[in-house]
């Protein structure tokens, strides 16, 4: 069994079998987050790309928990420079950690770190925990590789950005959910800022009208995958 807790924006925790990780821990600047970074207890922090709304509080959380940051090679090196232990990976590669397996997938997006350091290529993640596979697309436009990754790695739940402007909007996210053949798809990366206002119910309605299945997690809500 896999539990997912959504903290708003693209920040979520996954918990299975006593293992817990957090993805893109944007908490301090995230008005939808109902927790503090200092309350997060995890054994791993996954960072999809270098932008501030994804790196978020990763340094503080990793130091407080004395845990690993998992990201691409360039971002892992940057965390190393902040005194954080990091496991470097890159797109297409997977690795099995004590909590589960992680594979980096392509995301069509930028990845510069907040201080201007080159953050390599933006990524998404396939994460296997508790016998389930979650696909987190990261910040990305729609791309046809989603179909290939979905075919090679059957997906139980896809987390897809719907906020438009910086990423896919609702209509492209609906197509992305169908492309990757996820059993269920959850909208993320919306309403945090006015420019990414979007309606998660519209995503579910449009997806289900095309034969997919949508699922919304409220801010702070824990759902079972
Ligand atoms: Ni971004
Ligand atoms: Mn973002």
Short mmCIF file of C-alpha atoms and ligand atoms in Angstrom, two decimals:
data_model
loop_
_atom_site.label_atom_id
_atom_site.label_comp_id
_atom_site.label_asym_id
_atom_site.label_seq_id
_atom_site.Cartn_x
_atom_site.Cartn_y
_atom_site.Cartn_z
CA UNK A 1 0.00 0.00 0.00
CA UNK A 2 1.20 3.47 -0.88
CA UNK A 3 0.04 6.70 0.73
CA UNK A 4 0.45 10.10 -0.89
CA UNK A 5 0.10 13.38 1.00
CA UNK A 6 -0.29 16.46 -1.19
CA UNK A 7 1.10 19.75 0.14
CA UNK A 8 0.04 21.91 -2.79
CA UNK A 9 2.02 23.03 -5.86
CA UNK A 10 4.23 20.05 -6.83
CA UNK A 11 5.12 19.01 -3.28
CA UNK A 12 4.04 15.60 -2.04
CA UNK A 13 5.16 12.90 0.35
CA UNK A 14 5.01 9.17 -0.37
CA UNK A 15 4.86 6.62 2.43
CA UNK A 16 4.95 2.84 2.24
CA UNK A 17 6.16 0.10 4.54
CA UNK A 18 7.50 2.56 7.09
CA UNK A 19 9.51 4.45 4.46
CA UNK A 20 8.75 8.07 3.66
CA UNK A 21 10.12 10.48 1.05
CA UNK A 22 9.21 13.97 -0.10
CA UNK A 23 9.23 15.28 -3.66
CA UNK A 24 9.91 18.93 -4.64
CA UNK A 25 9.61 20.25 -1.04
CA UNK A 26 8.39 23.78 -1.72
CA UNK A 27 6.87 24.62 1.65
CA UNK A 28 8.00 27.99 3.07
CA UNK A 29 6.84 29.97 0.04
CA UNK A 30 3.83 27.77 -0.67
CA UNK A 31 0.61 29.28 0.66
CA UNK A 32 -1.22 25.94 0.27
CA UNK A 33 1.19 24.00 2.51
CA UNK A 34 -0.36 23.24 5.90
CA UNK A 35 2.91 22.06 7.45
CA UNK A 36 6.29 23.56 8.21
CA UNK A 37 9.51 22.32 6.66
CA UNK A 38 10.72 21.61 10.21
CA UNK A 39 7.87 19.09 10.67
CA UNK A 40 8.89 16.95 7.69
CA UNK A 41 10.35 13.57 8.65
CA UNK A 42 11.68 11.69 5.64
CA UNK A 43 14.53 9.46 4.52
CA UNK A 44 14.85 11.02 1.08
CA UNK A 45 14.21 14.25 -0.81
CA UNK A 46 13.62 14.07 -4.56
CA UNK A 47 14.16 17.25 -6.60
CA UNK A 48 12.91 17.31 -10.20
CA UNK A 49 14.68 20.47 -11.41
CA UNK A 50 16.47 23.56 -10.20
CA UNK A 51 13.68 26.12 -10.01
CA UNK A 52 12.99 27.65 -6.61
CA UNK A 53 9.40 26.38 -6.42
CA UNK A 54 10.78 22.81 -6.57
CA UNK A 55 14.13 23.00 -4.71
CA UNK A 56 12.16 24.83 -2.01
CA UNK A 57 13.25 23.84 1.49
CA UNK A 58 15.26 20.81 0.35
CA UNK A 59 18.54 21.87 1.96
CA UNK A 60 16.94 22.46 5.37
CA UNK A 61 14.90 19.24 5.24
CA UNK A 62 17.86 17.12 4.12
CA UNK A 63 20.11 18.55 6.84
CA UNK A 64 17.51 18.20 9.59
CA UNK A 65 16.72 14.60 8.62
CA UNK A 66 20.35 13.79 7.72
CA UNK A 67 18.97 12.26 4.55
CA UNK A 68 19.80 11.94 0.92
CA UNK A 69 18.76 14.29 -1.86
CA UNK A 70 18.07 12.50 -5.15
CA UNK A 71 18.27 14.57 -8.31
CA UNK A 72 20.10 14.93 -11.59
CA UNK A 73 23.91 15.07 -11.60
CA UNK A 74 24.19 18.86 -11.79
CA UNK A 75 21.67 19.53 -9.02
CA UNK A 76 23.15 16.75 -6.86
CA UNK A 77 26.54 18.47 -7.15
CA UNK A 78 24.95 21.78 -6.11
CA UNK A 79 23.46 20.11 -3.01
CA UNK A 80 26.86 18.59 -2.28
CA UNK A 81 28.24 22.13 -2.22
CA UNK A 82 25.61 23.05 0.41
CA UNK A 83 26.86 20.25 2.69
CA UNK A 84 24.04 17.86 1.80
CA UNK A 85 24.58 14.24 0.82
CA UNK A 86 23.15 13.73 -2.65
CA UNK A 87 22.68 10.81 -5.01
CA UNK A 88 23.23 11.89 -8.62
CA UNK A 89 21.18 10.30 -11.40
CA UNK A 90 20.16 11.27 -14.89
CA UNK A 91 17.34 10.92 -17.36
CA UNK A 92 16.56 7.34 -18.30
CA UNK A 93 18.48 5.96 -15.33
CA UNK A 94 16.93 4.17 -12.39
CA UNK A 95 18.24 3.17 -8.99
CA UNK A 96 16.83 1.14 -6.12
CA UNK A 97 16.97 2.86 -2.73
CA UNK A 98 15.89 1.35 0.62
CA UNK A 99 12.47 3.05 0.21
CA UNK A 100 11.92 1.99 -3.41
CA UNK A 101 13.02 2.52 -6.98
CA UNK A 102 13.36 5.84 -8.81
CA UNK A 103 13.74 6.50 -12.54
CA UNK A 104 14.32 9.93 -14.03
CA UNK A 105 12.16 10.78 -17.04
CA UNK A 106 12.39 13.68 -19.49
CA UNK A 107 10.61 16.95 -18.74
CA UNK A 108 10.52 19.72 -21.33
CA UNK A 109 11.43 22.67 -19.14
CA UNK A 110 14.36 24.71 -17.72
CA UNK A 111 16.38 23.83 -14.65
CA UNK A 112 18.62 26.73 -13.54
CA UNK A 113 19.10 26.81 -9.78
CA UNK A 114 18.05 29.88 -7.74
CA UNK A 115 21.65 31.21 -7.62
CA UNK A 116 22.04 30.84 -11.39
CA UNK A 117 23.98 27.55 -11.27
CA UNK A 118 23.37 25.27 -14.25
CA UNK A 119 20.85 22.70 -13.03
CA UNK A 120 21.20 20.38 -16.03
CA UNK A 121 18.04 19.06 -17.62
CA UNK A 122 14.64 19.20 -15.95
CA UNK A 123 13.23 15.78 -15.09
CA UNK A 124 10.21 13.90 -13.91
CA UNK A 125 10.19 10.74 -11.80
CA UNK A 126 8.81 7.27 -11.93
CA UNK A 127 8.72 6.09 -8.32
CA UNK A 128 7.97 2.52 -7.24
CA UNK A 129 6.99 2.13 -3.60
CA UNK A 130 4.58 -0.18 -1.81
CA UNK A 131 3.95 -2.21 -4.96
CA UNK A 132 2.70 0.85 -6.89
CA UNK A 133 4.16 3.05 -9.61
CA UNK A 134 3.71 6.82 -9.44
CA UNK A 135 4.67 8.99 -12.41
CA UNK A 136 5.39 12.59 -11.48
CA UNK A 137 5.83 14.43 -14.78
CA UNK A 138 7.66 17.41 -13.22
CA UNK A 139 7.28 20.86 -14.75
CA UNK A 140 6.83 20.08 -18.41
CA UNK A 141 4.97 20.66 -21.61
CA UNK A 142 3.26 17.66 -23.11
CA UNK A 143 5.63 15.35 -24.98
CA UNK A 144 5.16 12.03 -26.70
CA UNK A 145 7.86 10.27 -24.61
CA UNK A 146 5.14 10.00 -21.95
CA UNK A 147 3.55 7.27 -24.04
CA UNK A 148 6.79 5.28 -24.20
CA UNK A 149 7.58 5.62 -20.50
CA UNK A 150 4.01 4.66 -19.66
CA UNK A 151 4.10 1.62 -21.92
CA UNK A 152 7.41 0.41 -20.46
CA UNK A 153 6.41 1.15 -16.86
CA UNK A 154 2.70 0.61 -16.10
CA UNK A 155 1.58 3.62 -14.03
CA UNK A 156 -0.91 3.47 -11.18
CA UNK A 157 -1.06 7.23 -10.57
CA UNK A 158 0.23 10.12 -12.70
CA UNK A 159 0.76 13.56 -11.15
CA UNK A 160 0.45 16.13 -13.92
CA UNK A 161 0.80 19.92 -13.89
CA UNK A 162 -2.32 21.75 -15.08
CA UNK A 163 -1.51 25.40 -14.27
CA UNK A 164 -0.53 26.44 -17.81
CA UNK A 165 1.89 29.32 -18.51
CA UNK A 166 5.03 27.48 -17.22
CA UNK A 167 3.77 23.93 -17.90
CA UNK A 168 0.93 22.06 -19.53
CA UNK A 169 -2.53 23.48 -19.04
CA UNK A 170 -5.67 21.45 -18.40
CA UNK A 171 -6.29 20.25 -21.96
CA UNK A 172 -2.69 19.13 -22.59
CA UNK A 173 -2.58 17.46 -19.16
CA UNK A 174 -5.71 15.48 -20.07
CA UNK A 175 -3.95 14.26 -23.21
CA UNK A 176 -0.81 13.52 -21.17
CA UNK A 177 -2.82 11.33 -18.79
CA UNK A 178 -4.16 9.38 -21.76
CA UNK A 179 -0.73 9.19 -23.42
CA UNK A 180 0.97 7.65 -20.39
CA UNK A 181 -1.99 5.32 -19.82
CA UNK A 182 -2.06 6.00 -16.10
CA UNK A 183 -4.82 4.17 -14.21
CA UNK A 184 -5.52 7.46 -12.43
CA UNK A 185 -4.23 11.00 -12.88
CA UNK A 186 -4.00 13.79 -10.30
CA UNK A 187 -3.72 17.50 -11.12
CA UNK A 188 -0.90 19.50 -9.50
CA UNK A 189 1.04 22.78 -9.99
CA UNK A 190 -2.02 25.07 -10.02
CA UNK A 191 -3.38 28.07 -8.08
CA UNK A 192 -0.15 28.65 -6.13
CA UNK A 193 0.31 31.92 -8.03
CA UNK A 194 -2.33 33.90 -9.99
CA UNK A 195 -0.64 33.14 -13.31
CA UNK A 196 -1.14 29.38 -12.83
CA UNK A 197 -4.79 29.50 -11.76
CA UNK A 198 -6.62 26.40 -13.02
CA UNK A 199 -9.61 24.24 -12.10
CA UNK A 200 -8.72 20.69 -11.02
CA UNK A 201 -12.36 19.64 -11.41
CA UNK A 202 -12.25 20.69 -15.06
CA UNK A 203 -9.22 18.39 -15.50
CA UNK A 204 -11.08 15.43 -13.97
CA UNK A 205 -14.26 16.14 -15.94
CA UNK A 206 -12.44 16.39 -19.28
CA UNK A 207 -10.26 13.35 -18.57
CA UNK A 208 -13.24 11.20 -17.60
CA UNK A 209 -15.17 12.33 -20.70
CA UNK A 210 -12.31 10.77 -22.70
CA UNK A 211 -12.29 7.49 -20.77
CA UNK A 212 -9.56 8.25 -18.23
CA UNK A 213 -9.86 8.48 -14.47
CA UNK A 214 -9.03 11.59 -12.48
CA UNK A 215 -8.44 12.09 -8.81
CA UNK A 216 -8.04 15.27 -6.79
CA UNK A 217 -6.14 15.48 -3.51
CA UNK A 218 -6.93 18.51 -1.37
CA UNK A 219 -4.11 20.56 0.15
CA UNK A 220 -2.75 18.58 3.08
CA UNK A 221 -4.85 15.54 2.19
CA UNK A 222 -3.49 11.99 2.31
CA UNK A 223 -4.80 9.54 -0.28
CA UNK A 224 -4.14 5.84 -0.79
CA UNK A 225 -2.79 4.87 -4.19
NI1 LIG B 1 9.98 24.97 -13.06
MN1 LIG B 2 7.27 24.96 -11.11
#
